Coordinates of C-alpha atoms in Angstrom, one line a residue:
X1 CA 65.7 29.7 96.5
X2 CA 68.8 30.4 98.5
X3 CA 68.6 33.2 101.1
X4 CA 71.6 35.7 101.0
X5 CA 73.7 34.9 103.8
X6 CA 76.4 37.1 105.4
X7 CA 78.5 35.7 107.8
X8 CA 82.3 36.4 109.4
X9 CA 84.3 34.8 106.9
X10 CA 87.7 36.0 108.0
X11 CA 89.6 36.1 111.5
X12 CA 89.9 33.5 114.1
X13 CA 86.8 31.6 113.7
X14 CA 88.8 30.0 110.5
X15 CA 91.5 29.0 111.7
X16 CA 89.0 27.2 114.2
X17 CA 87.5 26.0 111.2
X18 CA 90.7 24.5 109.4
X19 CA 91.4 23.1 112.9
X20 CA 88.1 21.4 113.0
X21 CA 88.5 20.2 109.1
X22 CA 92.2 19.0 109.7
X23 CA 90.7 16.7 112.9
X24 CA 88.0 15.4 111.3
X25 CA 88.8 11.8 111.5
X26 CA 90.0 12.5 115.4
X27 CA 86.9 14.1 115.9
X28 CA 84.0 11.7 114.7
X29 CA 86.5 8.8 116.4
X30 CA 85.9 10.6 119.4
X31 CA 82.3 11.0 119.3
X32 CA 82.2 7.5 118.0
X33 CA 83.6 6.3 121.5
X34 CA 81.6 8.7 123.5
X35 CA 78.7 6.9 121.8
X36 CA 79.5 3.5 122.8
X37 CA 79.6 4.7 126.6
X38 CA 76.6 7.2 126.5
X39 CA 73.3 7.0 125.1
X40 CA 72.1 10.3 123.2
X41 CA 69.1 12.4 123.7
X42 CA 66.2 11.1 121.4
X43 CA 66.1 13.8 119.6
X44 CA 67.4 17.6 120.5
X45 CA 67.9 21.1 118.4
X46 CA 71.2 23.5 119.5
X47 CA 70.8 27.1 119.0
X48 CA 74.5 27.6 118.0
X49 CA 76.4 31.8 117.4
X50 CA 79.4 32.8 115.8
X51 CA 81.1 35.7 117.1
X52 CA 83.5 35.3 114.9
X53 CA 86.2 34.8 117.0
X54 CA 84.3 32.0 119.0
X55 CA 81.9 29.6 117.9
X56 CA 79.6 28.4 121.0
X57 CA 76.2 26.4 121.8
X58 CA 73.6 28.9 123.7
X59 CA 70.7 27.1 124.7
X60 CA 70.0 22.7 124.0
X61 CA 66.4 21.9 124.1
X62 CA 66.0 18.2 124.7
X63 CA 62.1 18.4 123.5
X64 CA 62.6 20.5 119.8
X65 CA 59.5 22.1 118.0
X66 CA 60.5 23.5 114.4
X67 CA 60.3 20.1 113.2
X68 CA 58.7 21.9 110.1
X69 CA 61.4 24.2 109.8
X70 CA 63.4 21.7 108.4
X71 CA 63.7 21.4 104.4
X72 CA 62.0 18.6 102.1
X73 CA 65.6 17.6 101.0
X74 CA 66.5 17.1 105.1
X75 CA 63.9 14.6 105.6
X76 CA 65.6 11.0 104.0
X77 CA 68.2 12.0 106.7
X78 CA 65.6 12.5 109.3
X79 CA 64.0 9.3 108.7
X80 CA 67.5 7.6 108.9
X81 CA 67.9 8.7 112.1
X82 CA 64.5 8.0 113.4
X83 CA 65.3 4.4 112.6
X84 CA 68.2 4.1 114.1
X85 CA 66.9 5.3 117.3
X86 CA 63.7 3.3 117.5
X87 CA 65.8 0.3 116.0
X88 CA 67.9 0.6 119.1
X89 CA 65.6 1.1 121.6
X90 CA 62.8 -0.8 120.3
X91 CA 63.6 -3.0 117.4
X92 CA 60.0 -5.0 117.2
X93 CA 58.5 -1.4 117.2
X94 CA 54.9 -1.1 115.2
X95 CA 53.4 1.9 116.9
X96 CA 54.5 5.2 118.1
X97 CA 52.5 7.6 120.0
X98 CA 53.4 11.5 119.8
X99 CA 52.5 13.6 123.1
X100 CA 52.2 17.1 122.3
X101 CA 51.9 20.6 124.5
X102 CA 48.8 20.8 125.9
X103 CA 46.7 23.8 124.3
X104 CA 48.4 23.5 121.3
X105 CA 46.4 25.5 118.9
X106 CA 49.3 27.5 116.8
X107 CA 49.5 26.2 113.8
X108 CA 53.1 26.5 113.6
X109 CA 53.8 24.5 116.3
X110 CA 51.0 21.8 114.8
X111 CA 52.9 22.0 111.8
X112 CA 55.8 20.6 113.8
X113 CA 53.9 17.6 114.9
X114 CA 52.6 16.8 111.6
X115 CA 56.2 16.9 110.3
X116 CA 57.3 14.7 113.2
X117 CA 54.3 12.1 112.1
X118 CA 55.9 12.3 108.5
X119 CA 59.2 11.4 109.9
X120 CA 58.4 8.3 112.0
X121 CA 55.5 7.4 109.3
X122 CA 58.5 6.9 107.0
X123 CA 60.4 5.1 109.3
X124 CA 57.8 2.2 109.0
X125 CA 55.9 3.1 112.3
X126 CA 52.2 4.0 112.9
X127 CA 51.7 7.4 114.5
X128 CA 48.8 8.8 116.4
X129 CA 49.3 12.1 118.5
X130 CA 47.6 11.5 122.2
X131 CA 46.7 14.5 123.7
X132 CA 46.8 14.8 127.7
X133 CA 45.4 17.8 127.7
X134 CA 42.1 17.4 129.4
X135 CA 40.2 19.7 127.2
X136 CA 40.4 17.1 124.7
X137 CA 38.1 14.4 125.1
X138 CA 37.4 13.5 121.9
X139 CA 38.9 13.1 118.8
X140 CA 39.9 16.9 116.7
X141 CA 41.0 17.4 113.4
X142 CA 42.8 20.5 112.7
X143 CA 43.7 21.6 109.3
X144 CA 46.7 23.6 109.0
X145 CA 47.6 26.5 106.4
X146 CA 50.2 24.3 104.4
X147 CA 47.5 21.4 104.0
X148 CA 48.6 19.5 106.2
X149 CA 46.0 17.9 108.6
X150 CA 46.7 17.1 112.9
X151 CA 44.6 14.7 114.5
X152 CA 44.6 14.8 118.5
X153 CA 42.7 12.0 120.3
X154 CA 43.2 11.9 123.9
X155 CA 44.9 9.4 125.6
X156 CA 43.8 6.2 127.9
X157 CA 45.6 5.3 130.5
X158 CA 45.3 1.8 131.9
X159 CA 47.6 0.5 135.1
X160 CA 51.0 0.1 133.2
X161 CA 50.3 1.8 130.0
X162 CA 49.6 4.4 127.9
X163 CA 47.7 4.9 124.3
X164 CA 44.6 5.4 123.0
X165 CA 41.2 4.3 121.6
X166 CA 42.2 0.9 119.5
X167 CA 46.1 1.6 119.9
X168 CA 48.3 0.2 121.9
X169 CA 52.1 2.0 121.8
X170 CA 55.0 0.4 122.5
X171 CA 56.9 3.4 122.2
X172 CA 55.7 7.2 123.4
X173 CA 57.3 10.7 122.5
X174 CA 57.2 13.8 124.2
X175 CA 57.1 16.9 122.5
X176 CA 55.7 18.8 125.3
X177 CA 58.8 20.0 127.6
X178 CA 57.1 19.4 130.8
X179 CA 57.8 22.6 132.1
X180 CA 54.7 23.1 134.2
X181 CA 55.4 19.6 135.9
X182 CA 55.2 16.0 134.9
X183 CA 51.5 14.5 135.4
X184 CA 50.4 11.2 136.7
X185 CA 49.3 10.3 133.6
X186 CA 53.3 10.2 132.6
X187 CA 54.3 8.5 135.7
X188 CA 54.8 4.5 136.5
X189 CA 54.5 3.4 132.6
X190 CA 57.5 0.3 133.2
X191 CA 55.7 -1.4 130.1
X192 CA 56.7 1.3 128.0
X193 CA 59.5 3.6 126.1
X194 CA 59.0 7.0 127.2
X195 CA 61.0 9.3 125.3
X196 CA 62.6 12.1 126.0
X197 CA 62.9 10.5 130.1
X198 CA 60.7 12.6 132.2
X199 CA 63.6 14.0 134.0
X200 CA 64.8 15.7 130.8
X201 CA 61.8 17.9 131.6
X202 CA 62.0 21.6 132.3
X203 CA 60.3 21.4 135.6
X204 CA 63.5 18.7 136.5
X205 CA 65.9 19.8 134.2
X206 CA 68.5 22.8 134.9
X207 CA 70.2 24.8 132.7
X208 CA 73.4 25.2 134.6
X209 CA 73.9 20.9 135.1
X210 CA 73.8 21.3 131.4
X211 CA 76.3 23.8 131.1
X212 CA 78.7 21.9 133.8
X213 CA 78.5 19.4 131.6
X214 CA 79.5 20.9 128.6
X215 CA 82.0 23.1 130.0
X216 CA 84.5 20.2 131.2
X217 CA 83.1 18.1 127.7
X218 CA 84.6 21.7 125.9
X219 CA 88.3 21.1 128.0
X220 CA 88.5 17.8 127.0
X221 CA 87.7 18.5 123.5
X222 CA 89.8 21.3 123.3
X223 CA 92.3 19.3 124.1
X224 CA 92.1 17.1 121.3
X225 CA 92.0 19.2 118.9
X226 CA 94.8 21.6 120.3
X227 CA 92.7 24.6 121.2
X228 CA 91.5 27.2 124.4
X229 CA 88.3 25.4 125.2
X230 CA 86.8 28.9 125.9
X231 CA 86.6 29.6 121.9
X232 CA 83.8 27.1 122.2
X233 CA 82.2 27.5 125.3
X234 CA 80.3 30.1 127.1
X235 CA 81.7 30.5 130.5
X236 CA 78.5 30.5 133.2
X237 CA 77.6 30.6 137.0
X238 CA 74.5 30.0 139.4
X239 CA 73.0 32.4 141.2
X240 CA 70.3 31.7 144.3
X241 CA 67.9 33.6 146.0
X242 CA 67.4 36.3 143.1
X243 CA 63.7 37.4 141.5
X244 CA 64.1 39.9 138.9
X245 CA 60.3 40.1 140.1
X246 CA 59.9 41.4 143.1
X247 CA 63.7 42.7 143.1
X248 CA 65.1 39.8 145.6
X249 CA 69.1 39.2 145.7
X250 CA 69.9 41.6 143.6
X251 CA 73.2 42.2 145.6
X252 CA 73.8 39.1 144.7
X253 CA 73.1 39.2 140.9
X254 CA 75.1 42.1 140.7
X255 CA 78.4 40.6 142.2
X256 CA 77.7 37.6 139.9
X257 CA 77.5 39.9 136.7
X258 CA 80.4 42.0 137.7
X259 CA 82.1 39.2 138.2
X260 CA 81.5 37.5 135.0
X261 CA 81.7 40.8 133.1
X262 CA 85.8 40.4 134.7
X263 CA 86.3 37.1 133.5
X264 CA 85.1 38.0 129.8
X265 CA 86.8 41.2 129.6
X266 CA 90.0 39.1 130.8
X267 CA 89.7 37.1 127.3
X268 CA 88.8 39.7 125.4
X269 CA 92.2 41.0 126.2
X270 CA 93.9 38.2 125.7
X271 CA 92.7 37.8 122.0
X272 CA 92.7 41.4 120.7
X273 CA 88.8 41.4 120.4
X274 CA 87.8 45.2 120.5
X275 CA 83.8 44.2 121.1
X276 CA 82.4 45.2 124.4
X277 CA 81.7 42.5 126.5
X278 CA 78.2 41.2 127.6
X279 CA 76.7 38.7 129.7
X280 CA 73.4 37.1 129.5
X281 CA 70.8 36.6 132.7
X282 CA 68.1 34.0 132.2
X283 CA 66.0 31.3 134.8
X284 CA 68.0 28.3 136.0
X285 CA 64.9 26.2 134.4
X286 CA 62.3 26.0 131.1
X287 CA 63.0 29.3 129.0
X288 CA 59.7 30.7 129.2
X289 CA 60.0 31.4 133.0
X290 CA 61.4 34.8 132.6
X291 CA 62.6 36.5 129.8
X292 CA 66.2 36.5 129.0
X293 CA 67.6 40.1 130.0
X294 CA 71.0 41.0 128.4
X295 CA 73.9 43.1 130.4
X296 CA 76.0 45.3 129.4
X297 CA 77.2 47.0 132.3
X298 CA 77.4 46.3 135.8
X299 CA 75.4 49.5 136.6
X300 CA 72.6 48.4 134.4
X301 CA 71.5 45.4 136.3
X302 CA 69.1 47.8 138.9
X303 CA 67.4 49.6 136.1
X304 CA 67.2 46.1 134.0
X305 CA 65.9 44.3 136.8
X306 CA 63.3 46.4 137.4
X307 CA 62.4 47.2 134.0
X308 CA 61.7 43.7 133.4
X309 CA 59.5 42.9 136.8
X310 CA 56.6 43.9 134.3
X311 CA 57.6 41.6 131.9
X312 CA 57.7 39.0 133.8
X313 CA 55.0 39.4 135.7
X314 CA 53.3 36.1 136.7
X315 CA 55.7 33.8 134.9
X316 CA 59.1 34.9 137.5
X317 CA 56.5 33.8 140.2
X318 CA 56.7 30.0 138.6
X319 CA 59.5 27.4 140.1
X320 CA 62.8 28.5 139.7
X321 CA 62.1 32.2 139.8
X322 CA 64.9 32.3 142.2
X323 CA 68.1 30.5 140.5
X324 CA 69.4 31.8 137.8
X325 CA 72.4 31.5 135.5
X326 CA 74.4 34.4 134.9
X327 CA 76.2 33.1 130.6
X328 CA 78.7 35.1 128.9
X329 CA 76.8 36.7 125.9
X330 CA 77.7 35.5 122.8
X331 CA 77.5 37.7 120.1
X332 CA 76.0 36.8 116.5
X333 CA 78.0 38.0 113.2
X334 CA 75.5 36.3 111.2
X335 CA 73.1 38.5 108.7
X336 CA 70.1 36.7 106.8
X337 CA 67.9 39.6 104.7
X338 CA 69.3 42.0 106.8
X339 CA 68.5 40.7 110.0
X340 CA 70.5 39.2 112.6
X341 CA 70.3 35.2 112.4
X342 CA 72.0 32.6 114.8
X343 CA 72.1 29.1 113.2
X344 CA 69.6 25.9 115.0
X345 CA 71.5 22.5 114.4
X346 CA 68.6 19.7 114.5
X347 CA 70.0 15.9 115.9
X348 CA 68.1 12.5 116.2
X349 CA 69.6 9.8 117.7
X350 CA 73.4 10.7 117.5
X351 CA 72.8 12.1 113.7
X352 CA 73.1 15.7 113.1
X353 CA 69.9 15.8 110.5
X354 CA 69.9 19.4 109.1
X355 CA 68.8 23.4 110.9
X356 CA 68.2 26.6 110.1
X357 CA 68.0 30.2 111.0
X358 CA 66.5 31.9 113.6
X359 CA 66.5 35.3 112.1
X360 CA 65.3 38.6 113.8
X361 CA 65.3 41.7 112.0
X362 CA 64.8 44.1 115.2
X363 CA 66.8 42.7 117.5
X364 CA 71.0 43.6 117.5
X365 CA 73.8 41.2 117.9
X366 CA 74.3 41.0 121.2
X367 CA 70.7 40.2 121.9
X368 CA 68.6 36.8 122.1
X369 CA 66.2 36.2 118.7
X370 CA 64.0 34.0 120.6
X371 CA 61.0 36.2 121.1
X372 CA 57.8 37.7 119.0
X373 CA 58.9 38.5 115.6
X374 CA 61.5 35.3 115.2
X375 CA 61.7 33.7 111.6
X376 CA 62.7 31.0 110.6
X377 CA 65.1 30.5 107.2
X378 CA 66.1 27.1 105.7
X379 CA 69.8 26.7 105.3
X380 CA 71.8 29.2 102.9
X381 CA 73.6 26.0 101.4
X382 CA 72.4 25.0 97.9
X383 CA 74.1 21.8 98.4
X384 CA 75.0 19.2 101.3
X385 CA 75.3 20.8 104.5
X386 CA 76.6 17.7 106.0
X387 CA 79.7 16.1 104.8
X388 CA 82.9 18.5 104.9
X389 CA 84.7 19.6 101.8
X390 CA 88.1 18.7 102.5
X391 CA 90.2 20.7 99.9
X392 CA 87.9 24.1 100.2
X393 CA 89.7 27.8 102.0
X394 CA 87.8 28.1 106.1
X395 CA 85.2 30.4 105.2
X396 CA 84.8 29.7 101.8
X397 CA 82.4 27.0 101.9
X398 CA 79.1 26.6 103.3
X399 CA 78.9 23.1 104.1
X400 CA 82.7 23.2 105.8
X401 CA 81.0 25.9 107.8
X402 CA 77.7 23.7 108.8
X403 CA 79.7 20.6 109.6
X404 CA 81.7 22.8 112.1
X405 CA 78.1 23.8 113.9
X406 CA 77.3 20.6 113.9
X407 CA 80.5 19.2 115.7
X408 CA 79.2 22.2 118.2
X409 CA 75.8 20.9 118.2
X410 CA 76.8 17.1 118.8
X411 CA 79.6 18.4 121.2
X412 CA 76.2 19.9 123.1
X413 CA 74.3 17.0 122.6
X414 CA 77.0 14.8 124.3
X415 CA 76.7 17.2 126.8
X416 CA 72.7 16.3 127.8
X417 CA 73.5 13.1 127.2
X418 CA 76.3 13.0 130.7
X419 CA 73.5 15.7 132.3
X420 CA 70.7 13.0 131.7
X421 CA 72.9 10.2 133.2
X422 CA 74.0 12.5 136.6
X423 CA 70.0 13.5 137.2
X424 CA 68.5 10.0 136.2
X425 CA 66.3 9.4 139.3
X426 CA 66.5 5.7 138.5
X427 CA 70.4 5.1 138.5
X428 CA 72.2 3.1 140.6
X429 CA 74.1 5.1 142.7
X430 CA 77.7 3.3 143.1
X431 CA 79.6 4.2 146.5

């Protein structure tokens, strides 16, 4: 069954389509070359939206859940990919261990793992799931509303490595984002892949190094393929010393905003685009440590700001409540069922594997989906969503249209992949 999808199919965002589809052998020999210098995320998922007059990545998560979003017909491609990455990084490979969140008792997000298990289980490797959650100190089987079954075990850890009862990894993956901070358990394993690297962790990692990245990745692209870099990038800044909280630096937040609000209106112009301009305000770290407020208008910044100190509450009090990046809103012209749906582009290794929609019937355009009432649709695409069709109109056809999201997504991915280098703790540092 193929949801109804309703996108923009007309305007600039097709001829940035036919531009992408006319550069395809450009493009992939640029990524191809990237490739041999950098060395991609393990795994990471793109939240992509399509104003439809600019196509832009909005948030990169280098530790993706929704694993069971993904459709049945996805998975060969899946399993491709997880073999390509363990055969790189560990050819002799035999068993993987899986790291989950700790108190990980939705069953959505359990479905995830088990779907993850499927994936590497395919790719010829035993999988267990080691739990470093102290609560579990035993083995516990949890059946999950699709029939699937999740074993947790807890993990051992001896001097140099990390497993559990009767297996011995040679290969460990997070899927826990580390956002509360990374525990000795996690630390000092030299005998062992590790993977995502602990400083891809949220209570490491910051949102604005990723966005640096991508922004000079976007002029150097756009340059390739002819094009103003902004139509795929989201312009951002940093801002210190503001706590939405307890209403700290908000001075400071303002001038940021009004400032940004500037720039955006300043493009707007320039391309005849009659939408009013927004900008997005959301923690310099992990997603969940405030709640993503979206501004209009420089005069709503007081009244948002303290609006959303009861929101949140105890999480703006966690690290990072005071840096925050200020990101030009991108709005969403994309309708699933009626509600407003932002495409996820899903990557393993440097392989973009398949997605699906975020969809959010209560929230509007110009608004983030990711919160409490979120669904999640498979692709609109009865057919392959991966290779382009070459002789089809820009909007016409739904797999031209994914492989453009996923030249966004990999673009993004690229992205982490120069942030990971510039924050590795263990690089040599050449003066």
């Amino acid at each position: 069954m193929v949801p109804h999808l309703v996108t923009a199919l007309t305007g600039p965002i097709n001829e940035l389509e036919q531009r992408i589809l006319d550069s395809t052998p450009a493009i992939e020999r640029w990524f191809r070359l990237e490739w041999m210098e950098h060395t991609p995320p393990f795994y990471t998922a793109v939240d992509i939206r399509n104003a439809g007059f600019k196509l832009a990545p909005v948030h990169t998560n280098l530790f993706p859940g929704g694993w069971n979003n993904l459709t049945q017909q996805m998975l060969p491609l899946a399993v491709q990919a997880a073999q390509a990455a363990i055969e790189k990084i560990c050819p002799e490979a035999r068993n993987l261990l899986v790291i989950p969140q700790n108190h990980s008792t939705n069953t959505f997000y359990l479905a995830n793992i088990a779907q993850l298990v499927r994936i590497f289980h395919m790719a010829g490797l035993n999988v267990r799931v080691g739990s470093i959650d102290p609560a579990i100190k035993s083995p516990k089987k949890i059946e999950l509303p699709n029939g699937d079954t999740v074993t947790l075990e807890p993990v051992v850890r001896t001097k140099r490595r990390l497993g559990i009862k009767n297996f011995d990894p040679c290969t460990i993956l997070l899927n826990n984002d580390l956002a509360a901070g990374t525990p000795g358990i996690l630390e000092d394993l030299h005998e062992q892949y590790l993977l995502p690297p602990v400083h891809a962790g949220w209570s490491v990692r910051r949102k604005s190094n990723h966005l640096r990245s991508y922004e000079e990745l976007s002029k150097r692209f756009g340059k390739l393929l002819g094009i103003d870099p902004w139509l795929i990038n989201p312009m951002s800044t940093r801002a210190e010393g503001v706590n939405v909280a307890d209403g700290r630096g908000i001075d400071v937040l303002t001038s940021h905003v009004d400032a940004m609000l500037t720039k955006v209106r300043r493009k707007y112009k320039e391309y005849g685009i009659n939408e009013k301009p927004f900008v997005v305000v959301k923690s310099d770290t992990g997603s969940n440590s405030m709640p993503a407020i979206t501004v209009r208008d420089v005069k709503e910044v007081e009244a948002l700001t303290r609006k959303s100190r009861a929101k949140a509450g105890g999480a703006a009090q966690g690290v990072g409540a005071d840096e925050v990046v200020i990101q030009e809103g991108v709005l969403t012209n994309e309708r699933v069922h009626d509600g407003v749906a932002e495409p996820v582009v899903y990557m393993m290794d440097r392989y973009v594997v398949g997605g699906f929609y975020r969809v959010h019937a209560e929230r509007s355009s110009d608004e983030s989906l990711k919160s409490p009432g979120a669904s999640f649709v498979p692709l609109a695409f009865s057919d392959s969503a991966h290779l382009p069709q070459h002789g089809a109109k820009p909007g016409a056809s739904a797999p031209n249209r994914f492989y453009m999201y996923g030249v966004i997504g990999r673009l993004a991915m690229v992205a982490a992949s120069y942030e990971l280098e510039a924050t590795d703790p263990d690089a040599e540092v050449y003066e």
